[in-house]
């Protein structure tokens, strides 16, 4: 009798478990005006999948959920020591960003490392050096362009994480590469590893290009930074980025130029 009772109990538990799992993965079910709330069972089972392993539709849905989180963050009105680092896209970004810095009371320095990529910056102490040299309190990163066509972007994951570890608790914005062709997931991988609302997606912007059809022109780069500034209030740590007037004139971008040695 006891054995039969246990079998019956196990049968009921098995049926309940099957029903629970089926309900968790099914579309929402409504009974009249009432829709039962699901436990996050499906999400718990799938949360460890990286974005580059998801379908394009799943990637978009997850990243949109990150970007569209409405969280009121007070603008940091302090004067910052801004450091912009990156590849050859950096120079033209620096010209415009330096004007924003002057207009809003920040100091500004940039490091333009031609042909560099995440591995270059992660494999040496250059970033540490310039963070300490300029006592950087806000960092802009412009990297990913030289890895845009890599078919296995996850091979760069450890370098992206190392760069973010070097930045540490300093607030930052990673400015995504200006796609001139479709990438294989480098934007997705970088954004997934940045703090929420600390990655600016450039892909999709229409930017005038130089003769190489890759680098945006100086004017287009100014428009690019203007877009970053308009987005800044939605970032995780907004700082003063009021648009500089045309009367501000030329501003020294304080750019240090390096040549890449490690690809």
PDB file of C-alpha atoms in Angstrom:
ATOM      1  CA  UNK A   1       0.000   0.000   0.000  1.00  0.00           C
ATOM      2  CA  UNK A   2       2.763   2.423   0.916  1.00  0.00           C
ATOM      3  CA  UNK A   3       4.591   1.639  -2.334  1.00  0.00           C
ATOM      4  CA  UNK A   4       1.471   2.355  -4.361  1.00  0.00           C
ATOM      5  CA  UNK A   5       0.904   5.598  -2.470  1.00  0.00           C
ATOM      6  CA  UNK A   6       4.469   6.738  -3.186  1.00  0.00           C
ATOM      7  CA  UNK A   7       4.076   5.911  -6.873  1.00  0.00           C
ATOM      8  CA  UNK A   8       0.908   7.947  -7.011  1.00  0.00           C
ATOM      9  CA  UNK A   9       2.604  10.861  -5.260  1.00  0.00           C
ATOM     10  CA  UNK A  10       5.561  10.777  -7.638  1.00  0.00           C
ATOM     11  CA  UNK A  11       3.185  10.645 -10.593  1.00  0.00           C
ATOM     12  CA  UNK A  12       1.335  13.730  -9.363  1.00  0.00           C
ATOM     13  CA  UNK A  13       4.615  15.584  -8.771  1.00  0.00           C
ATOM     14  CA  UNK A  14       5.857  14.661 -12.254  1.00  0.00           C
ATOM     15  CA  UNK A  15       2.650  15.908 -13.862  1.00  0.00           C
ATOM     16  CA  UNK A  16       2.860  19.144 -11.881  1.00  0.00           C
ATOM     17  CA  UNK A  17       6.491  19.686 -12.922  1.00  0.00           C
ATOM     18  CA  UNK A  18       5.714  19.082 -16.591  1.00  0.00           C
ATOM     19  CA  UNK A  19       2.851  21.521 -16.380  1.00  0.00           C
ATOM     20  CA  UNK A  20       4.996  24.132 -14.649  1.00  0.00           C
ATOM     21  CA  UNK A  21       7.778  23.916 -17.254  1.00  0.00           C
ATOM     22  CA  UNK A  22       5.293  23.976 -20.144  1.00  0.00           C
ATOM     23  CA  UNK A  23       3.547  27.040 -18.702  1.00  0.00           C
ATOM     24  CA  UNK A  24       6.887  28.827 -18.130  1.00  0.00           C
ATOM     25  CA  UNK A  25       7.909  28.467 -21.777  1.00  0.00           C
ATOM     26  CA  UNK A  26       4.471  29.053 -23.285  1.00  0.00           C
ATOM     27  CA  UNK A  27       3.059  32.385 -24.402  1.00  0.00           C
ATOM     28  CA  UNK A  28       1.041  34.325 -21.830  1.00  0.00           C
ATOM     29  CA  UNK A  29      -2.296  32.693 -21.016  1.00  0.00           C
ATOM     30  CA  UNK A  30      -5.247  34.848 -20.000  1.00  0.00           C
ATOM     31  CA  UNK A  31      -8.389  33.806 -18.145  1.00  0.00           C
ATOM     32  CA  UNK A  32     -10.856  36.567 -18.772  1.00  0.00           C
ATOM     33  CA  UNK A  33      -9.116  39.793 -17.734  1.00  0.00           C
ATOM     34  CA  UNK A  34      -6.645  37.927 -15.529  1.00  0.00           C
ATOM     35  CA  UNK A  35      -3.201  36.854 -16.764  1.00  0.00           C
ATOM     36  CA  UNK A  36      -1.279  34.610 -14.359  1.00  0.00           C
ATOM     37  CA  UNK A  37       2.203  35.870 -13.535  1.00  0.00           C
ATOM     38  CA  UNK A  38       5.000  33.481 -14.470  1.00  0.00           C
ATOM     39  CA  UNK A  39       8.018  32.654 -12.397  1.00  0.00           C
ATOM     40  CA  UNK A  40      11.284  33.545 -14.205  1.00  0.00           C
ATOM     41  CA  UNK A  41      12.047  29.859 -14.799  1.00  0.00           C
ATOM     42  CA  UNK A  42      12.710  30.232 -18.513  1.00  0.00           C
ATOM     43  CA  UNK A  43      15.006  33.183 -17.947  1.00  0.00           C
ATOM     44  CA  UNK A  44      16.940  31.280 -15.281  1.00  0.00           C
ATOM     45  CA  UNK A  45      17.608  28.454 -17.705  1.00  0.00           C
ATOM     46  CA  UNK A  46      18.681  30.701 -20.565  1.00  0.00           C
ATOM     47  CA  UNK A  47      20.421  33.600 -18.840  1.00  0.00           C
ATOM     48  CA  UNK A  48      23.925  32.205 -19.329  1.00  0.00           C
ATOM     49  CA  UNK A  49      23.731  32.350 -23.114  1.00  0.00           C
ATOM     50  CA  UNK A  50      25.921  35.125 -24.485  1.00  0.00           C
ATOM     51  CA  UNK A  51      24.330  37.584 -26.856  1.00  0.00           C
ATOM     52  CA  UNK A  52      26.405  36.485 -29.826  1.00  0.00           C
ATOM     53  CA  UNK A  53      24.893  32.992 -29.416  1.00  0.00           C
ATOM     54  CA  UNK A  54      21.365  34.350 -29.746  1.00  0.00           C
ATOM     55  CA  UNK A  55      19.460  34.958 -32.962  1.00  0.00           C
ATOM     56  CA  UNK A  56      19.495  38.557 -34.295  1.00  0.00           C
ATOM     57  CA  UNK A  57      15.914  38.971 -33.072  1.00  0.00           C
ATOM     58  CA  UNK A  58      16.830  37.743 -29.567  1.00  0.00           C
ATOM     59  CA  UNK A  59      19.893  40.008 -29.501  1.00  0.00           C
ATOM     60  CA  UNK A  60      17.822  43.052 -30.419  1.00  0.00           C
ATOM     61  CA  UNK A  61      15.159  42.262 -27.819  1.00  0.00           C
ATOM     62  CA  UNK A  62      17.685  41.840 -25.004  1.00  0.00           C
ATOM     63  CA  UNK A  63      19.768  44.887 -25.891  1.00  0.00           C
ATOM     64  CA  UNK A  64      16.662  47.026 -26.339  1.00  0.00           C
ATOM     65  CA  UNK A  65      15.573  46.006 -22.855  1.00  0.00           C
ATOM     66  CA  UNK A  66      18.933  47.245 -21.529  1.00  0.00           C
ATOM     67  CA  UNK A  67      18.943  50.495 -23.502  1.00  0.00           C
ATOM     68  CA  UNK A  68      15.336  51.377 -22.749  1.00  0.00           C
ATOM     69  CA  UNK A  69      15.465  51.048 -18.977  1.00  0.00           C
ATOM     70  CA  UNK A  70      14.129  54.341 -17.701  1.00  0.00           C
ATOM     71  CA  UNK A  71      16.114  55.245 -14.635  1.00  0.00           C
ATOM     72  CA  UNK A  72      16.404  58.844 -13.562  1.00  0.00           C
ATOM     73  CA  UNK A  73      20.071  59.621 -13.008  1.00  0.00           C
ATOM     74  CA  UNK A  74      21.107  63.056 -11.836  1.00  0.00           C
ATOM     75  CA  UNK A  75      23.587  64.788 -14.103  1.00  0.00           C
ATOM     76  CA  UNK A  76      27.038  64.990 -12.553  1.00  0.00           C
ATOM     77  CA  UNK A  77      27.768  68.725 -12.678  1.00  0.00           C
ATOM     78  CA  UNK A  78      31.378  68.398 -11.526  1.00  0.00           C
ATOM     79  CA  UNK A  79      34.288  69.434 -13.718  1.00  0.00           C
ATOM     80  CA  UNK A  80      35.945  66.274 -15.003  1.00  0.00           C
ATOM     81  CA  UNK A  81      39.307  65.288 -16.379  1.00  0.00           C
ATOM     82  CA  UNK A  82      38.164  63.597 -19.569  1.00  0.00           C
ATOM     83  CA  UNK A  83      40.356  61.051 -21.330  1.00  0.00           C
ATOM     84  CA  UNK A  84      39.507  59.770 -24.816  1.00  0.00           C
ATOM     85  CA  UNK A  85      41.448  56.716 -25.967  1.00  0.00           C
ATOM     86  CA  UNK A  86      41.206  54.604 -29.078  1.00  0.00           C
ATOM     87  CA  UNK A  87      42.195  53.829 -32.630  1.00  0.00           C
ATOM     88  CA  UNK A  88      42.510  56.127 -35.660  1.00  0.00           C
ATOM     89  CA  UNK A  89      38.863  57.187 -35.318  1.00  0.00           C
ATOM     90  CA  UNK A  90      39.914  59.069 -32.183  1.00  0.00           C
ATOM     91  CA  UNK A  91      41.545  62.159 -33.690  1.00  0.00           C
ATOM     92  CA  UNK A  92      38.461  63.639 -35.353  1.00  0.00           C
ATOM     93  CA  UNK A  93      36.325  62.726 -32.344  1.00  0.00           C
ATOM     94  CA  UNK A  94      38.833  64.578 -30.165  1.00  0.00           C
ATOM     95  CA  UNK A  95      38.484  67.851 -32.069  1.00  0.00           C
ATOM     96  CA  UNK A  96      34.769  68.026 -31.261  1.00  0.00           C
ATOM     97  CA  UNK A  97      34.888  66.488 -27.805  1.00  0.00           C
ATOM     98  CA  UNK A  98      37.554  69.010 -26.763  1.00  0.00           C
ATOM     99  CA  UNK A  99      35.081  71.803 -27.543  1.00  0.00           C
ATOM    100  CA  UNK A 100      32.445  70.149 -25.353  1.00  0.00           C
ATOM    101  CA  UNK A 101      34.999  69.914 -22.582  1.00  0.00           C
ATOM    102  CA  UNK A 102      35.880  73.603 -22.807  1.00  0.00           C
ATOM    103  CA  UNK A 103      32.232  74.662 -22.944  1.00  0.00           C
ATOM    104  CA  UNK A 104      31.351  72.625 -19.845  1.00  0.00           C
ATOM    105  CA  UNK A 105      34.380  73.279 -17.660  1.00  0.00           C
ATOM    106  CA  UNK A 106      36.156  69.949 -18.172  1.00  0.00           C
ATOM    107  CA  UNK A 107      39.795  69.342 -19.025  1.00  0.00           C
ATOM    108  CA  UNK A 108      40.483  67.081 -21.990  1.00  0.00           C
ATOM    109  CA  UNK A 109      43.207  64.794 -23.313  1.00  0.00           C
ATOM    110  CA  UNK A 110      43.146  62.140 -26.026  1.00  0.00           C
ATOM    111  CA  UNK A 111      45.368  59.251 -27.071  1.00  0.00           C
ATOM    112  CA  UNK A 112      45.134  58.260 -30.753  1.00  0.00           C
ATOM    113  CA  UNK A 113      46.742  54.867 -31.372  1.00  0.00           C
ATOM    114  CA  UNK A 114      46.625  54.116 -35.100  1.00  0.00           C
ATOM    115  CA  UNK A 115      45.661  50.547 -36.053  1.00  0.00           C
ATOM    116  CA  UNK A 116      45.112  49.614 -32.411  1.00  0.00           C
ATOM    117  CA  UNK A 117      42.410  47.322 -31.120  1.00  0.00           C
ATOM    118  CA  UNK A 118      41.216  45.825 -27.854  1.00  0.00           C
ATOM    119  CA  UNK A 119      44.138  43.387 -27.724  1.00  0.00           C
ATOM    120  CA  UNK A 120      46.642  46.233 -28.179  1.00  0.00           C
ATOM    121  CA  UNK A 121      45.242  48.226 -25.279  1.00  0.00           C
ATOM    122  CA  UNK A 122      44.686  45.224 -23.017  1.00  0.00           C
ATOM    123  CA  UNK A 123      48.191  43.780 -23.485  1.00  0.00           C
ATOM    124  CA  UNK A 124      50.169  46.685 -22.030  1.00  0.00           C
ATOM    125  CA  UNK A 125      50.071  49.353 -19.319  1.00  0.00           C
ATOM    126  CA  UNK A 126      49.427  52.280 -21.707  1.00  0.00           C
ATOM    127  CA  UNK A 127      45.869  52.840 -20.519  1.00  0.00           C
ATOM    128  CA  UNK A 128      46.974  52.667 -16.877  1.00  0.00           C
ATOM    129  CA  UNK A 129      49.723  55.185 -17.635  1.00  0.00           C
ATOM    130  CA  UNK A 130      47.452  57.804 -19.202  1.00  0.00           C
ATOM    131  CA  UNK A 131      44.697  57.352 -16.607  1.00  0.00           C
ATOM    132  CA  UNK A 132      47.279  58.138 -13.921  1.00  0.00           C
ATOM    133  CA  UNK A 133      49.037  60.876 -15.907  1.00  0.00           C
ATOM    134  CA  UNK A 134      45.852  62.891 -16.440  1.00  0.00           C
ATOM    135  CA  UNK A 135      44.082  61.761 -13.265  1.00  0.00           C
ATOM    136  CA  UNK A 136      41.154  60.800 -15.508  1.00  0.00           C
ATOM    137  CA  UNK A 137      37.736  60.975 -13.888  1.00  0.00           C
ATOM    138  CA  UNK A 138      35.725  60.222 -17.048  1.00  0.00           C
ATOM    139  CA  UNK A 139      36.789  58.053 -19.981  1.00  0.00           C
ATOM    140  CA  UNK A 140      35.600  57.722 -23.560  1.00  0.00           C
ATOM    141  CA  UNK A 141      36.725  54.602 -25.438  1.00  0.00           C
ATOM    142  CA  UNK A 142      36.704  54.393 -29.226  1.00  0.00           C
ATOM    143  CA  UNK A 143      37.709  50.836 -30.095  1.00  0.00           C
ATOM    144  CA  UNK A 144      36.312  48.026 -32.234  1.00  0.00           C
ATOM    145  CA  UNK A 145      36.767  49.405 -35.752  1.00  0.00           C
ATOM    146  CA  UNK A 146      39.829  47.259 -36.429  1.00  0.00           C
ATOM    147  CA  UNK A 147      37.960  44.169 -35.246  1.00  0.00           C
ATOM    148  CA  UNK A 148      34.735  44.873 -37.119  1.00  0.00           C
ATOM    149  CA  UNK A 149      35.143  42.061 -39.643  1.00  0.00           C
ATOM    150  CA  UNK A 150      36.374  39.414 -37.211  1.00  0.00           C
ATOM    151  CA  UNK A 151      34.161  36.350 -37.549  1.00  0.00           C
ATOM    152  CA  UNK A 152      34.773  35.245 -33.961  1.00  0.00           C
ATOM    153  CA  UNK A 153      34.331  38.363 -31.816  1.00  0.00           C
ATOM    154  CA  UNK A 154      34.320  36.278 -28.639  1.00  0.00           C
ATOM    155  CA  UNK A 155      38.050  35.754 -29.180  1.00  0.00           C
ATOM    156  CA  UNK A 156      38.364  39.413 -28.090  1.00  0.00           C
ATOM    157  CA  UNK A 157      36.196  39.033 -25.011  1.00  0.00           C
ATOM    158  CA  UNK A 158      39.104  38.685 -22.583  1.00  0.00           C
ATOM    159  CA  UNK A 159      40.691  41.878 -23.940  1.00  0.00           C
ATOM    160  CA  UNK A 160      37.466  43.866 -23.603  1.00  0.00           C
ATOM    161  CA  UNK A 161      37.139  42.655 -20.014  1.00  0.00           C
ATOM    162  CA  UNK A 162      40.751  43.594 -19.276  1.00  0.00           C
ATOM    163  CA  UNK A 163      40.218  47.135 -20.598  1.00  0.00           C
ATOM    164  CA  UNK A 164      37.086  47.505 -18.462  1.00  0.00           C
ATOM    165  CA  UNK A 165      38.987  46.201 -15.429  1.00  0.00           C
ATOM    166  CA  UNK A 166      41.676  48.819 -16.032  1.00  0.00           C
ATOM    167  CA  UNK A 167      38.984  51.516 -16.134  1.00  0.00           C
ATOM    168  CA  UNK A 168      37.538  50.118 -12.914  1.00  0.00           C
ATOM    169  CA  UNK A 169      35.122  52.431 -11.111  1.00  0.00           C
ATOM    170  CA  UNK A 170      35.827  55.434 -13.337  1.00  0.00           C
ATOM    171  CA  UNK A 171      32.627  56.321 -15.236  1.00  0.00           C
ATOM    172  CA  UNK A 172      32.976  55.747 -18.967  1.00  0.00           C
ATOM    173  CA  UNK A 173      31.270  55.593 -22.339  1.00  0.00           C
ATOM    174  CA  UNK A 174      32.433  53.101 -24.929  1.00  0.00           C
ATOM    175  CA  UNK A 175      31.681  54.606 -28.339  1.00  0.00           C
ATOM    176  CA  UNK A 176      30.991  51.753 -30.732  1.00  0.00           C
ATOM    177  CA  UNK A 177      32.712  51.611 -34.133  1.00  0.00           C
ATOM    178  CA  UNK A 178      31.154  53.442 -37.101  1.00  0.00           C
ATOM    179  CA  UNK A 179      30.168  50.407 -39.145  1.00  0.00           C
ATOM    180  CA  UNK A 180      30.936  50.697 -42.861  1.00  0.00           C
ATOM    181  CA  UNK A 181      29.911  47.062 -43.239  1.00  0.00           C
ATOM    182  CA  UNK A 182      27.974  44.581 -41.144  1.00  0.00           C
ATOM    183  CA  UNK A 183      29.938  43.107 -38.268  1.00  0.00           C
ATOM    184  CA  UNK A 184      29.871  39.582 -36.891  1.00  0.00           C
ATOM    185  CA  UNK A 185      28.897  40.539 -33.372  1.00  0.00           C
ATOM    186  CA  UNK A 186      31.699  42.771 -32.085  1.00  0.00           C
ATOM    187  CA  UNK A 187      29.232  45.543 -31.159  1.00  0.00           C
ATOM    188  CA  UNK A 188      26.981  43.066 -29.400  1.00  0.00           C
ATOM    189  CA  UNK A 189      29.840  41.484 -27.469  1.00  0.00           C
ATOM    190  CA  UNK A 190      31.249  44.826 -26.285  1.00  0.00           C
ATOM    191  CA  UNK A 191      27.866  46.206 -25.276  1.00  0.00           C
ATOM    192  CA  UNK A 192      26.982  43.056 -23.351  1.00  0.00           C
ATOM    193  CA  UNK A 193      30.133  43.423 -21.233  1.00  0.00           C
ATOM    194  CA  UNK A 194      29.940  47.161 -20.603  1.00  0.00           C
ATOM    195  CA  UNK A 195      27.908  48.472 -17.709  1.00  0.00           C
ATOM    196  CA  UNK A 196      24.268  49.055 -18.693  1.00  0.00           C
ATOM    197  CA  UNK A 197      23.860  52.303 -20.646  1.00  0.00           C
ATOM    198  CA  UNK A 198      27.627  52.787 -20.957  1.00  0.00           C
ATOM    199  CA  UNK A 199      27.881  51.749 -24.615  1.00  0.00           C
ATOM    200  CA  UNK A 200      26.924  54.085 -27.449  1.00  0.00           C
ATOM    201  CA  UNK A 201      25.864  52.149 -30.552  1.00  0.00           C
ATOM    202  CA  UNK A 202      27.160  53.994 -33.615  1.00  0.00           C
ATOM    203  CA  UNK A 203      26.122  51.307 -36.088  1.00  0.00           C
ATOM    204  CA  UNK A 204      23.224  52.605 -38.162  1.00  0.00           C
ATOM    205  CA  UNK A 205      24.324  56.248 -38.244  1.00  0.00           C
ATOM    206  CA  UNK A 206      24.757  57.757 -41.703  1.00  0.00           C
ATOM    207  CA  UNK A 207      28.206  59.332 -41.646  1.00  0.00           C
ATOM    208  CA  UNK A 208      30.071  60.945 -44.527  1.00  0.00           C
ATOM    209  CA  UNK A 209      33.343  59.076 -45.090  1.00  0.00           C
ATOM    210  CA  UNK A 210      36.813  59.904 -46.295  1.00  0.00           C
ATOM    211  CA  UNK A 211      38.147  58.451 -49.561  1.00  0.00           C
ATOM    212  CA  UNK A 212      38.907  55.163 -47.826  1.00  0.00           C
ATOM    213  CA  UNK A 213      35.133  54.806 -47.197  1.00  0.00           C
ATOM    214  CA  UNK A 214      35.941  53.791 -43.630  1.00  0.00           C
ATOM    215  CA  UNK A 215      36.891  56.830 -41.550  1.00  0.00           C
ATOM    216  CA  UNK A 216      34.199  59.476 -41.036  1.00  0.00           C
ATOM    217  CA  UNK A 217      35.155  62.990 -42.114  1.00  0.00           C
ATOM    218  CA  UNK A 218      35.903  65.610 -39.485  1.00  0.00           C
ATOM    219  CA  UNK A 219      32.453  67.167 -39.918  1.00  0.00           C
ATOM    220  CA  UNK A 220      30.787  63.754 -39.701  1.00  0.00           C
ATOM    221  CA  UNK A 221      32.804  62.977 -36.569  1.00  0.00           C
ATOM    222  CA  UNK A 222      31.528  66.218 -35.052  1.00  0.00           C
ATOM    223  CA  UNK A 223      27.964  65.072 -35.787  1.00  0.00           C
ATOM    224  CA  UNK A 224      28.880  61.729 -34.241  1.00  0.00           C
ATOM    225  CA  UNK A 225      29.986  63.362 -30.974  1.00  0.00           C
ATOM    226  CA  UNK A 226      26.898  65.586 -31.023  1.00  0.00           C
ATOM    227  CA  UNK A 227      24.814  62.387 -31.092  1.00  0.00           C
ATOM    228  CA  UNK A 228      26.760  61.016 -28.120  1.00  0.00           C
ATOM    229  CA  UNK A 229      26.117  64.282 -26.256  1.00  0.00           C
ATOM    230  CA  UNK A 230      22.359  64.109 -26.952  1.00  0.00           C
ATOM    231  CA  UNK A 231      22.353  60.517 -25.704  1.00  0.00           C
ATOM    232  CA  UNK A 232      24.394  61.349 -22.595  1.00  0.00           C
ATOM    233  CA  UNK A 233      21.349  62.035 -20.317  1.00  0.00           C
ATOM    234  CA  UNK A 234      20.299  58.406 -20.892  1.00  0.00           C
ATOM    235  CA  UNK A 235      23.723  57.046 -19.964  1.00  0.00           C
ATOM    236  CA  UNK A 236      24.583  55.430 -16.647  1.00  0.00           C
ATOM    237  CA  UNK A 237      26.636  58.438 -15.515  1.00  0.00           C
ATOM    238  CA  UNK A 238      25.697  61.632 -17.391  1.00  0.00           C
ATOM    239  CA  UNK A 239      28.021  64.609 -17.137  1.00  0.00           C
ATOM    240  CA  UNK A 240      27.623  68.162 -18.391  1.00  0.00           C
ATOM    241  CA  UNK A 241      27.674  68.041 -22.195  1.00  0.00           C
ATOM    242  CA  UNK A 242      25.981  71.263 -23.285  1.00  0.00           C
ATOM    243  CA  UNK A 243      26.558  71.939 -26.969  1.00  0.00           C
ATOM    244  CA  UNK A 244      29.422  74.371 -27.620  1.00  0.00           C
ATOM    245  CA  UNK A 245      28.541  77.507 -29.633  1.00  0.00           C
ATOM    246  CA  UNK A 246      30.213  78.211 -32.964  1.00  0.00           C
ATOM    247  CA  UNK A 247      31.869  81.213 -31.348  1.00  0.00           C
ATOM    248  CA  UNK A 248      34.003  78.969 -29.164  1.00  0.00           C
ATOM    249  CA  UNK A 249      36.606  78.819 -31.940  1.00  0.00           C
ATOM    250  CA  UNK A 250      39.518  76.402 -32.128  1.00  0.00           C
ATOM    251  CA  UNK A 251      40.330  74.293 -29.075  1.00  0.00           C
ATOM    252  CA  UNK A 252      43.523  72.321 -28.527  1.00  0.00           C
ATOM    253  CA  UNK A 253      42.461  68.642 -28.338  1.00  0.00           C
ATOM    254  CA  UNK A 254      45.715  67.681 -26.550  1.00  0.00           C
ATOM    255  CA  UNK A 255      46.173  64.512 -28.590  1.00  0.00           C
ATOM    256  CA  UNK A 256      49.019  62.064 -28.011  1.00  0.00           C
ATOM    257  CA  UNK A 257      49.793  59.930 -31.079  1.00  0.00           C
ATOM    258  CA  UNK A 258      50.986  56.327 -30.804  1.00  0.00           C
ATOM    259  CA  UNK A 259      51.751  53.638 -33.362  1.00  0.00           C
ATOM    260  CA  UNK A 260      50.333  50.167 -32.815  1.00  0.00           C
ATOM    261  CA  UNK A 261      52.868  47.394 -32.296  1.00  0.00           C
ATOM    262  CA  UNK A 262      50.628  44.495 -31.351  1.00  0.00           C
ATOM    263  CA  UNK A 263      47.625  43.366 -33.340  1.00  0.00           C
TER     264      UNK A 263
END
